[in-house]
Every structure is written in C-alpha cells, then in structure tokens.
Amino acid sequence: MKLLRVAVLTCSTRPGALGPAVGRWLIDAIAPRAAEIGVKLTPVALGDLNLPFLDEEEHPSSGVYRHEHTRRWSAIVDAADGFIAVTPEYNHGMPATLKNALDCLGDEWAWKPIGFVGYGNTSAGTRSVQHAKQVVSALRLVPLGATVAIRIGDSVEHGRLRPDAARDAAGAAMLDELVRLAHALRPMREHARAGAVPGPLAGSHARRLTPDDAPEVTVLQRCCWVEEAVANDTTAIPALRESPEEVREWLTSWNATGIRLDGRLLGMVRTRPVGTDWHLGRLAVVPDLRGRGLGRWLLRAAELAAEPDCRRAVLFTGAKSLRNIALYRNTGYRPTSLAGPEGTICLAKDLPGERR
Ligand SMILES: Cc1cc2nc3c(=O)[nH]c(=O)nc-3n(C[C@H](O)[C@H](O)[C@H](O)COP(=O)(O)O)c2cc1C
C-alpha cells in the first residue's frame, strides 16, 4: 500500500511562540494512530522555511518559481497528500505566516484535505480556523469538518499542554477523517497532476508513472502475468516476482506510462532506447477491462514516444503467449532473430520514417 503523507504545519514563527508545543502535542497524540493506518507524519515549522512575503514575479498558479525558497516549499507541499495546520488566532484571524505560505503556491495544494488545530484565548482559535477555511477553499484545499480547538487558559501550564485524553482522541479522530478524505480525493489529485493527458476511456487519463507508483504497478503486473505463467507453463517471469522495491528501481530507469480512472491504475507500458531500437515492455491491462482498446492505445502511445534516433520498436513476449502475439502482429510487429530471455520471442516493427 502507498503510505499517505500528512504534513503537520506549525504556523506561528515568533520567538517564544506556543505553536511548537502544540505541534509536539499533536504529533505525540496522533503518531500511534498514524502508524496503525499507514500515515507518515512530517512536521513542518513554517518558521524554518525562511519564506519571505510572496516575492515571485509570476502568479503562483503558473508554477514558475524563480526563488529556491519557493521551490523548496513547493516540493514539500507537492509531496504531501494532506495537511494539519496548527494555527494560533491573531486579531480574530489566521496569522500572516499561514496566509503567506498558502499564497506562495497554487496547484500544489489542490484536492488535498486540510485539518486545523486552532488555539487562542477567548475563542480557542476558532475564528482563526474559520478565516483559514474560507481562504484554503480558493486553493481547492478541502477543509475537514473535524477540528481541535484549544483554549490556552484551560489547557496550558508552564508553556506545555496539560494531558487531556479527550483532546488526544479528537486529534486521532481528525486524522481518521483526513485520511478518509485524502483517499476519496485521490482521483481528483491524480487528474490534476502535471503532464496528465486524456486517456482512452471516458474520464480516464494517462501520465508518466513515477517510483511512488511502485506498489500499484507491482499489483497490476502480478495480476496480469498470471495468464502468461499459465500459457507458458512457468512462473519464472520477472513481472510476477518483482518486489515493490525492484519495481521502484525500474521505474527510475524506464519511461513508464499508466492509464488511470477514478484513482485506479488500469494499464501501463514502459519504454527506453537501446541503441537505435526503441524497447517496449510490460504492456498490461487490468483483466476486467480487456477488449476495450486500452492495450492498443498504450502500444500506440509507447511508439509515439520513441526518440527520433530510434528506427524500430522492439518487444519481447512469451513464446506461447498467443493472445499477445496476435495483438502485436495485428499492429504490424513481426518476429525477429534478436535473442531475449529463455522462453520468449522478439517482435519488431519499423517506426515511421518522419520520426528519424
Ligand atoms: C498579534 C497577536 C494577536 C492576538 N490576537 C488574538 C485574538 O484575536 N484572539 C485570541 O483568542 N487570542 C489572540 N492572541 C493571543 C494568542 O492566541 C496567544 O498569544 C497564542 O499563544 C499565540 O500563538 P503563538 O504563541 O503560537 O504565537 C493574539 C496574540 C498575538 C501575538
């Protein structure tokens, strides 16, 4: 399973602030639940980011960042699947540090849930949280209903939060809600990712697979190569046996494209140049959606991605994988004498001249 990454943002930055103590309490309170449900918590102190007031020339929605501090912040937010903001109330609103951190970025926030731990005097930080909820919605962040509100006078002693089982439980409940929402929003995040293009089925999209996709790719290839094992009477097939770590490794050295629909990985193919040959492999489509043109679409996309110097597309398949061989033959591939792993045959097809 993919770990869900939740960034815990400590928003106050003034010397002697209470924020770090509230952040520490939250991490301690929810860490056991996070471990149970596969969440990686990453504490982020806005004060450590050295983020000046928005100083980029381009609008943040462009994603064009000149400054290293913005790029660093962008990478942190981009890598997270959801957020918990630990925020004080300053003058009936959120602190400028949080507003600025939000304003500095654009799409990195989109379709991710955000929960709030607010703290303050009279209103226990609730006005700050209401203010922040209104602003985060503009960035397509999705605020949780669950919040934790801490009235400083009732909860703080010598700069630390007094133990409070009910507050610990509220923190864990907020994490649960955040995780449910993060999973529900995954298809929206997937669709909004840079480089995604419409796929062959209505509502589907295709994009380059990254090492982070290794768990789903591992499941897909194990499902898809069972039939190959039966057809070729062997389980000595790498796609059936590779661990997620091994898949992660090849995802860094091959260009792999995946088709997704509603967050589910439906199919994939991988490519790379070997001399003037364009090698294709791991063409896979989930068993329940075979015959809908996904394989052909992936094959075509893989061929179109060929580097200009490559003269022919080359692929290997099981010598007895008759269904695959028929698909490849129908799309112009012919057997070649190139040697592959034992029990496989090599097929190749000339790539269109205008590519060269
Ligand atoms: C500039 C400023 C404005 C504040 N305004 C409010 C407020 O409107 N409502 C409130 O309940 N507390 C307010 N407080 C009290 C803070 O909530 C309290 O000092 C808290 O510790 C601030 O968080 P921090 O220590 O992490 O900076 C304010 C504090 C500061 C410094």
Tab-separated table of C-alpha atoms and ligand atoms in Angstrom:
chain	number	residue	atom	x	y	z
A	1	MET	CA	0.000	0.000	0.000
A	2	LYS	CA	1.002	3.582	-0.597
A	3	LEU	CA	1.814	5.427	2.612
A	4	LEU	CA	-0.306	8.539	2.975
A	5	ARG	CA	1.881	11.564	3.687
A	6	VAL	CA	0.482	14.182	6.044
A	7	ALA	CA	2.408	17.391	6.699
A	8	VAL	CA	1.804	18.955	10.116
A	9	LEU	CA	2.330	22.695	9.696
A	10	THR	CA	3.285	24.710	12.752
A	11	CYS	CA	2.261	28.193	11.682
A	12	SER	CA	3.452	30.622	14.335
A	13	THR	CA	7.014	31.839	13.998
A	14	ARG	CA	7.562	34.411	16.759
A	15	PRO	CA	10.240	33.734	19.409
A	16	GLY	CA	8.734	32.008	22.436
A	17	ALA	CA	5.619	31.008	20.498
A	18	LEU	CA	3.307	28.374	21.924
A	19	GLY	CA	2.908	26.837	18.467
A	20	PRO	CA	5.836	24.363	18.648
A	21	ALA	CA	4.474	22.920	21.944
A	22	VAL	CA	1.018	22.473	20.370
A	23	GLY	CA	2.616	20.859	17.300
A	24	ARG	CA	4.612	18.468	19.511
A	25	TRP	CA	1.488	17.526	21.452
A	26	LEU	CA	-0.363	16.807	18.213
A	27	ILE	CA	2.400	14.615	16.768
A	28	ASP	CA	2.689	12.643	20.053
A	29	ALA	CA	-1.101	12.265	20.285
A	30	ILE	CA	-1.715	11.040	16.750
A	31	ALA	CA	1.512	9.138	15.980
A	32	PRO	CA	0.163	5.771	17.268
A	33	ARG	CA	-2.984	6.094	15.126
A	34	ALA	CA	-0.891	7.238	12.154
A	35	ALA	CA	1.265	4.096	12.442
A	36	GLU	CA	-1.863	1.900	12.585
A	37	ILE	CA	-3.425	3.334	9.439
A	38	GLY	CA	-0.312	3.772	7.277
A	39	VAL	CA	0.213	7.529	7.568
A	40	LYS	CA	3.629	9.174	7.510
A	41	LEU	CA	3.559	12.391	9.540
A	42	THR	CA	6.037	15.103	8.532
A	43	PRO	CA	6.374	18.055	10.917
A	44	VAL	CA	6.988	21.331	9.098
A	45	ALA	CA	7.675	24.557	11.013
A	46	LEU	CA	6.830	27.482	8.744
A	47	GLY	CA	9.488	29.444	10.647
A	48	ASP	CA	12.186	27.062	9.341
A	49	LEU	CA	11.292	27.668	5.699
A	50	ASN	CA	12.695	31.211	5.525
A	51	LEU	CA	9.808	32.069	3.241
A	52	PRO	CA	9.682	35.857	2.726
A	53	PHE	CA	6.441	37.634	1.869
A	54	LEU	CA	5.466	36.458	-1.613
A	55	ASP	CA	8.352	37.618	-3.806
A	56	GLU	CA	7.747	35.700	-7.048
A	57	GLU	CA	7.030	37.675	-10.196
A	58	GLU	CA	4.783	35.076	-11.824
A	59	HIS	CA	1.383	34.178	-10.421
A	60	PRO	CA	1.707	31.044	-8.255
A	61	SER	CA	-0.813	29.243	-10.465
A	62	SER	CA	1.883	29.246	-13.183
A	63	GLY	CA	4.142	27.040	-11.077
A	64	VAL	CA	7.068	29.158	-12.307
A	65	TYR	CA	9.238	29.858	-9.282
A	66	ARG	CA	12.456	31.832	-9.507
A	67	HIS	CA	13.490	31.518	-5.913
A	68	GLU	CA	14.927	28.495	-4.204
A	69	HIS	CA	12.813	29.114	-1.054
A	70	THR	CA	9.601	28.882	-3.111
A	71	ARG	CA	10.795	25.757	-4.947
A	72	ARG	CA	11.648	24.109	-1.613
A	73	TRP	CA	8.217	24.946	-0.193
A	74	SER	CA	6.563	23.782	-3.401
A	75	ALA	CA	8.314	20.392	-3.159
A	76	ILE	CA	7.171	19.933	0.455
A	77	VAL	CA	3.531	20.730	-0.328
A	78	ASP	CA	3.556	18.749	-3.563
A	79	ALA	CA	4.808	15.642	-1.761
A	80	ALA	CA	2.029	15.743	0.857
A	81	ASP	CA	-1.374	14.061	0.467
A	82	GLY	CA	-2.933	16.179	3.218
A	83	PHE	CA	-2.192	18.728	5.933
A	84	ILE	CA	-2.911	19.597	9.520
A	85	ALA	CA	-2.317	23.268	10.283
A	86	VAL	CA	-1.521	24.100	13.886
A	87	THR	CA	-2.501	27.734	13.996
A	88	PRO	CA	-2.910	30.466	16.592
A	89	GLU	CA	-5.514	33.192	16.380
A	90	TYR	CA	-4.111	36.666	15.792
A	91	ASN	CA	-6.630	39.508	15.768
A	92	HIS	CA	-9.597	37.289	15.014
A	93	GLY	CA	-7.883	35.689	12.035
A	94	MET	CA	-5.134	33.353	10.929
A	95	PRO	CA	-1.529	34.538	11.304
A	96	ALA	CA	0.043	36.243	8.282
A	97	THR	CA	2.654	33.458	8.171
A	98	LEU	CA	-0.024	30.902	7.262
A	99	LYS	CA	-1.747	33.204	4.771
A	100	ASN	CA	1.590	33.911	3.087
A	101	ALA	CA	2.591	30.231	2.999
A	102	LEU	CA	-0.754	29.477	1.327
A	103	ASP	CA	-0.465	32.376	-1.140
A	104	CYS	CA	3.031	31.385	-2.301
A	105	LEU	CA	1.818	28.252	-4.119
A	106	GLY	CA	-1.016	27.164	-6.385
A	107	ASP	CA	-1.763	23.710	-7.778
A	108	GLU	CA	0.395	22.001	-5.170
A	109	TRP	CA	-2.498	22.421	-2.713
A	110	ALA	CA	-5.286	21.229	-4.966
A	111	TRP	CA	-7.622	18.437	-3.913
A	112	LYS	CA	-5.878	17.742	-0.634
A	113	PRO	CA	-7.640	17.723	2.725
A	114	ILE	CA	-6.612	20.100	5.489
A	115	GLY	CA	-7.470	19.841	9.172
A	116	PHE	CA	-6.917	22.540	11.771
A	117	VAL	CA	-5.748	22.615	15.349
A	118	GLY	CA	-6.560	26.163	16.444
A	119	TYR	CA	-5.586	27.743	19.733
A	120	GLY	CA	-6.081	31.119	21.332
A	121	ASN	CA	-7.526	32.943	24.252
A	122	THR	CA	-11.227	33.784	24.312
A	123	SER	CA	-12.306	31.930	21.189
A	124	ALA	CA	-9.880	28.982	21.418
A	125	GLY	CA	-8.595	29.790	17.916
A	126	THR	CA	-11.955	29.136	16.253
A	127	ARG	CA	-12.103	32.476	14.431
A	128	SER	CA	-8.641	31.855	13.022
A	129	VAL	CA	-9.762	28.456	11.743
A	130	GLN	CA	-12.955	29.854	10.186
A	131	HIS	CA	-10.894	32.525	8.463
A	132	ALA	CA	-8.384	29.970	7.164
A	133	LYS	CA	-11.140	27.631	5.912
A	134	GLN	CA	-12.522	30.390	3.702
A	135	VAL	CA	-9.100	31.080	2.217
A	136	VAL	CA	-7.998	27.465	1.681
A	137	SER	CA	-11.140	26.743	-0.336
A	138	ALA	CA	-9.879	29.164	-3.007
A	139	LEU	CA	-6.846	26.901	-3.458
A	140	ARG	CA	-9.057	23.801	-3.817
A	141	LEU	CA	-7.800	22.543	-0.498
A	142	VAL	CA	-10.668	20.723	1.199
A	143	PRO	CA	-11.117	21.667	4.874
A	144	LEU	CA	-12.259	18.989	7.319
A	145	GLY	CA	-15.328	19.344	9.486
A	146	ALA	CA	-13.411	17.942	12.461
A	147	THR	CA	-11.229	20.495	14.255
A	148	VAL	CA	-9.409	20.681	17.564
A	149	ALA	CA	-9.930	23.955	19.431
A	150	ILE	CA	-7.635	24.718	22.364
A	151	ARG	CA	-8.394	27.474	24.865
A	152	ILE	CA	-4.987	28.427	26.197
A	153	GLY	CA	-6.234	29.417	29.658
A	154	ASP	CA	-7.741	25.951	30.223
A	155	SER	CA	-5.041	23.850	28.624
A	156	VAL	CA	-1.568	25.312	29.037
A	157	GLU	CA	0.689	25.114	32.050
A	158	HIS	CA	4.312	26.325	32.069
A	159	GLY	CA	4.327	26.574	28.281
A	160	ARG	CA	3.150	22.978	27.722
A	161	LEU	CA	-0.232	21.446	27.093
A	162	ARG	CA	-1.735	19.637	30.075
A	163	PRO	CA	-2.520	15.964	29.376
A	164	ASP	CA	-6.093	15.625	28.114
A	165	ALA	CA	-7.377	12.265	26.838
A	166	ALA	CA	-10.405	13.865	25.159
A	167	ARG	CA	-8.157	16.218	23.182
A	168	ASP	CA	-5.891	13.287	22.181
A	169	ALA	CA	-8.968	11.415	20.932
A	170	ALA	CA	-10.120	14.498	18.981
A	171	GLY	CA	-6.700	14.670	17.297
A	172	ALA	CA	-6.854	10.994	16.290
A	173	ALA	CA	-10.450	11.387	15.037
A	174	MET	CA	-9.361	14.338	12.922
A	175	LEU	CA	-6.560	12.232	11.420
A	176	ASP	CA	-9.063	9.474	10.584
A	177	GLU	CA	-11.315	11.951	8.791
A	178	LEU	CA	-8.345	13.437	6.970
A	179	VAL	CA	-7.244	10.006	5.745
A	180	ARG	CA	-10.729	9.088	4.520
A	181	LEU	CA	-10.966	12.358	2.630
A	182	ALA	CA	-7.418	12.051	1.242
A	183	HIS	CA	-8.335	8.649	-0.224
A	184	ALA	CA	-11.636	9.933	-1.603
A	185	LEU	CA	-9.881	12.888	-3.249
A	186	ARG	CA	-7.084	10.812	-4.775
A	187	PRO	CA	-8.781	10.591	-8.206
A	188	MET	CA	-9.141	14.389	-8.242
A	189	ARG	CA	-5.455	14.804	-7.373
A	190	GLU	CA	-4.437	12.279	-9.990
A	191	HIS	CA	-6.412	14.068	-12.681
A	192	ALA	CA	-4.899	17.435	-11.767
A	193	ARG	CA	-1.307	16.189	-11.912
A	194	ALA	CA	1.094	17.900	-14.269
A	195	GLY	CA	1.529	16.050	-17.552
A	196	ALA	CA	-1.760	14.132	-17.344
A	197	VAL	CA	-3.471	13.729	-20.747
A	198	PRO	CA	-6.928	12.328	-21.535
A	199	GLY	CA	-6.913	8.518	-21.758
A	200	PRO	CA	-8.838	6.130	-23.996
A	201	LEU	CA	-11.859	5.633	-21.683
A	202	ALA	CA	-14.232	8.445	-20.743
A	203	GLY	CA	-12.906	10.178	-17.621
A	204	SER	CA	-9.572	8.348	-17.728
A	205	HIS	CA	-6.188	9.985	-18.049
A	206	ALA	CA	-2.643	8.883	-18.742
A	207	ARG	CA	0.553	10.134	-17.216
A	208	ARG	CA	4.128	9.139	-16.616
A	209	LEU	CA	4.483	6.682	-13.748
A	210	THR	CA	6.954	7.580	-11.002
A	211	PRO	CA	8.730	5.457	-8.371
A	212	ASP	CA	5.891	6.367	-5.992
A	213	ASP	CA	3.549	4.291	-8.163
A	214	ALA	CA	5.582	1.128	-7.456
A	215	PRO	CA	3.003	-0.523	-5.128
A	216	GLU	CA	0.171	-0.266	-7.686
A	217	VAL	CA	2.431	-1.269	-10.574
A	218	THR	CA	3.511	-4.350	-8.602
A	219	VAL	CA	-0.118	-5.390	-8.085
A	220	LEU	CA	-1.020	-4.717	-11.713
A	221	GLN	CA	1.792	-6.771	-13.142
A	222	ARG	CA	1.255	-9.684	-10.761
A	223	CYS	CA	-2.430	-9.817	-11.782
A	224	CYS	CA	-1.673	-9.518	-15.464
A	225	TRP	CA	1.144	-12.012	-15.774
A	226	VAL	CA	-0.711	-14.920	-14.145
A	227	GLU	CA	-2.191	-15.760	-17.558
A	228	GLU	CA	1.299	-15.607	-19.071
A	229	ALA	CA	2.502	-18.083	-16.455
A	230	VAL	CA	-0.325	-20.467	-17.407
A	231	ALA	CA	0.177	-20.010	-21.158
A	232	ASN	CA	3.941	-20.505	-20.971
A	233	ASP	CA	3.891	-23.107	-18.201
A	234	THR	CA	6.357	-21.258	-15.997
A	235	THR	CA	6.344	-18.911	-13.037
A	236	ALA	CA	9.901	-17.790	-13.807
A	237	ILE	CA	8.580	-14.472	-15.127
A	238	PRO	CA	10.118	-11.292	-13.637
A	239	ALA	CA	6.812	-9.385	-13.757
A	240	LEU	CA	5.255	-11.995	-11.474
A	241	ARG	CA	8.049	-11.998	-8.949
A	242	GLU	CA	9.398	-8.477	-8.649
A	243	SER	CA	9.096	-6.831	-5.242
A	244	PRO	CA	7.800	-3.245	-4.948
A	245	GLU	CA	11.447	-2.185	-4.350
A	246	GLU	CA	12.543	-3.785	-7.622
A	247	VAL	CA	9.631	-2.150	-9.441
A	248	ARG	CA	10.561	1.194	-7.884
A	249	GLU	CA	14.065	0.723	-9.277
A	250	TRP	CA	12.986	0.092	-12.872
A	251	LEU	CA	10.503	2.958	-12.698
A	252	THR	CA	13.563	5.216	-12.418
A	253	SER	CA	15.367	3.769	-15.458
A	254	TRP	CA	12.414	3.272	-17.869
A	255	ASN	CA	9.807	5.736	-19.081
A	256	ALA	CA	6.565	4.198	-17.967
A	257	THR	CA	3.083	5.451	-18.785
A	258	GLY	CA	-0.043	4.463	-16.875
A	259	ILE	CA	-3.756	4.928	-17.547
A	260	ARG	CA	-5.922	5.741	-14.549
A	261	LEU	CA	-9.622	6.063	-13.955
A	262	ASP	CA	-11.087	7.159	-10.611
A	263	GLY	CA	-7.715	6.634	-8.984
A	264	ARG	CA	-7.306	3.063	-10.240
A	265	LEU	CA	-4.333	2.043	-12.397
A	266	LEU	CA	-5.898	0.318	-15.418
A	267	GLY	CA	-2.893	-0.301	-17.615
A	268	MET	CA	0.713	0.543	-18.311
A	269	VAL	CA	3.633	0.237	-20.700
A	270	ARG	CA	7.323	1.014	-20.343
A	271	THR	CA	9.845	2.188	-22.950
A	272	ARG	CA	13.513	3.040	-23.337
A	273	PRO	CA	16.060	3.353	-26.148
A	274	VAL	CA	18.680	0.631	-26.668
A	275	GLY	CA	20.986	1.866	-29.431
A	276	THR	CA	18.672	2.657	-32.360
A	277	ASP	CA	15.973	0.280	-31.063
A	278	TRP	CA	13.031	1.559	-29.026
A	279	HIS	CA	12.301	-1.137	-26.447
A	280	LEU	CA	8.732	-1.568	-25.231
A	281	GLY	CA	7.699	-3.789	-22.366
A	282	ARG	CA	5.344	-4.549	-19.520
A	283	LEU	CA	2.291	-3.760	-21.618
A	284	ALA	CA	-0.525	-4.610	-19.222
A	285	VAL	CA	-4.269	-4.001	-18.926
A	286	VAL	CA	-6.384	-4.999	-15.925
A	287	PRO	CA	-8.182	-8.286	-16.712
A	288	ASP	CA	-11.713	-6.857	-16.302
A	289	LEU	CA	-11.186	-4.151	-18.945
A	290	ARG	CA	-9.604	-6.188	-21.700
A	291	GLY	CA	-11.028	-5.721	-25.197
A	292	ARG	CA	-11.746	-2.011	-24.702
A	293	GLY	CA	-8.772	-0.731	-26.708
A	294	LEU	CA	-6.528	0.135	-23.759
A	295	GLY	CA	-3.685	-2.140	-24.893
A	296	ARG	CA	-3.699	-0.719	-28.412
A	297	TRP	CA	-3.840	2.822	-27.040
A	298	LEU	CA	-0.830	2.171	-24.778
A	299	LEU	CA	1.093	0.496	-27.596
A	300	ARG	CA	0.472	3.478	-29.866
A	301	ALA	CA	1.432	5.954	-27.137
A	302	ALA	CA	4.625	3.987	-26.494
A	303	GLU	CA	5.547	4.044	-30.204
A	304	LEU	CA	4.794	7.776	-30.498
A	305	ALA	CA	7.122	8.443	-27.564
A	306	ALA	CA	10.075	6.893	-29.444
A	307	GLU	CA	13.198	9.020	-29.544
A	308	PRO	CA	13.956	10.482	-33.003
A	309	ASP	CA	17.076	8.325	-33.497
A	310	CYS	CA	15.204	5.066	-32.956
A	311	ARG	CA	14.404	3.138	-36.146
A	312	ARG	CA	12.295	0.275	-34.882
A	313	ALA	CA	10.140	-0.683	-31.920
A	314	VAL	CA	11.203	-3.925	-30.262
A	315	LEU	CA	9.418	-6.041	-27.671
A	316	PHE	CA	9.632	-9.480	-26.117
A	317	THR	CA	6.752	-11.711	-25.153
A	318	GLY	CA	6.276	-15.317	-24.047
A	319	ALA	CA	6.744	-17.706	-26.971
A	320	LYS	CA	3.348	-19.256	-26.159
A	321	SER	CA	1.513	-16.001	-25.333
A	322	LEU	CA	-0.708	-16.353	-28.393
A	323	ARG	CA	-3.141	-13.559	-27.455
A	324	ASN	CA	-0.305	-11.051	-27.065
A	325	ILE	CA	1.397	-12.213	-30.218
A	326	ALA	CA	-1.873	-11.784	-32.155
A	327	LEU	CA	-2.246	-8.200	-30.866
A	328	TYR	CA	1.323	-7.338	-31.804
A	329	ARG	CA	1.011	-8.957	-35.240
A	330	ASN	CA	-2.240	-7.062	-35.876
A	331	THR	CA	-0.433	-3.823	-35.144
A	332	GLY	CA	2.451	-4.543	-37.512
A	333	TYR	CA	5.025	-6.367	-35.389
A	334	ARG	CA	6.927	-9.277	-36.941
A	335	PRO	CA	9.271	-11.877	-35.373
A	336	THR	CA	12.985	-11.048	-35.386
A	337	SER	CA	16.053	-13.098	-34.577
A	338	LEU	CA	17.005	-10.896	-31.591
A	339	ALA	CA	17.584	-13.149	-28.580
A	340	GLY	CA	15.654	-12.469	-25.401
A	341	PRO	CA	15.246	-14.356	-22.127
A	342	GLU	CA	14.574	-18.092	-22.451
A	343	GLY	CA	11.023	-18.918	-23.500
A	344	THR	CA	10.396	-15.528	-25.128
A	345	ILE	CA	10.245	-14.358	-28.703
A	346	CYS	CA	11.224	-10.964	-30.021
A	347	LEU	CA	8.954	-8.937	-32.287
A	348	ALA	CA	9.801	-5.691	-34.016
A	349	LYS	CA	8.189	-3.053	-36.179
A	350	ASP	CA	9.787	-0.234	-38.198
A	351	LEU	CA	8.953	3.174	-36.819
A	352	PRO	CA	7.641	5.791	-39.277
A	353	GLY	CA	10.458	7.491	-41.214
A	354	GLU	CA	9.431	11.032	-40.267
A	355	ARG	CA	10.442	10.302	-36.693
A	356	ARG	CA	14.096	9.977	-37.762
B	1	LIG	C1	-0.599	39.650	17.468
B	1	LIG	C2	-1.486	38.813	18.352
B	1	LIG	C3	-2.832	38.877	18.226
B	1	LIG	C4	-3.646	38.068	19.011
B	1	LIG	N1	-4.993	38.088	18.822
B	1	LIG	C5	-5.767	37.198	19.452
B	1	LIG	C6	-7.140	37.085	19.142
B	1	LIG	O1	-7.680	37.787	18.327
B	1	LIG	N2	-7.884	36.157	19.793
B	1	LIG	C7	-7.337	35.318	20.730
B	1	LIG	O2	-8.029	34.471	21.267
B	1	LIG	N3	-6.017	35.413	21.053
B	1	LIG	C8	-5.230	36.316	20.434
B	1	LIG	N4	-3.906	36.396	20.730
B	1	LIG	C9	-3.366	35.529	21.755
B	1	LIG	C10	-2.742	34.319	21.086
B	1	LIG	O3	-3.724	33.417	20.675
B	1	LIG	C11	-1.763	33.663	22.035
B	1	LIG	O4	-0.800	34.620	22.403
B	1	LIG	C12	-1.062	32.500	21.403
B	1	LIG	O5	-0.088	31.980	22.273
B	1	LIG	C13	-0.380	32.924	20.125
B	1	LIG	O6	0.182	31.835	19.474
B	1	LIG	P1	1.778	31.668	19.380
B	1	LIG	O7	2.275	31.715	20.819
B	1	LIG	O8	1.999	30.346	18.790
B	1	LIG	O9	2.282	32.824	18.587
B	1	LIG	C14	-3.088	37.215	19.974
B	1	LIG	C15	-1.691	37.172	20.098
B	1	LIG	C16	-0.895	37.936	19.294
B	1	LIG	C17	0.609	37.847	19.430
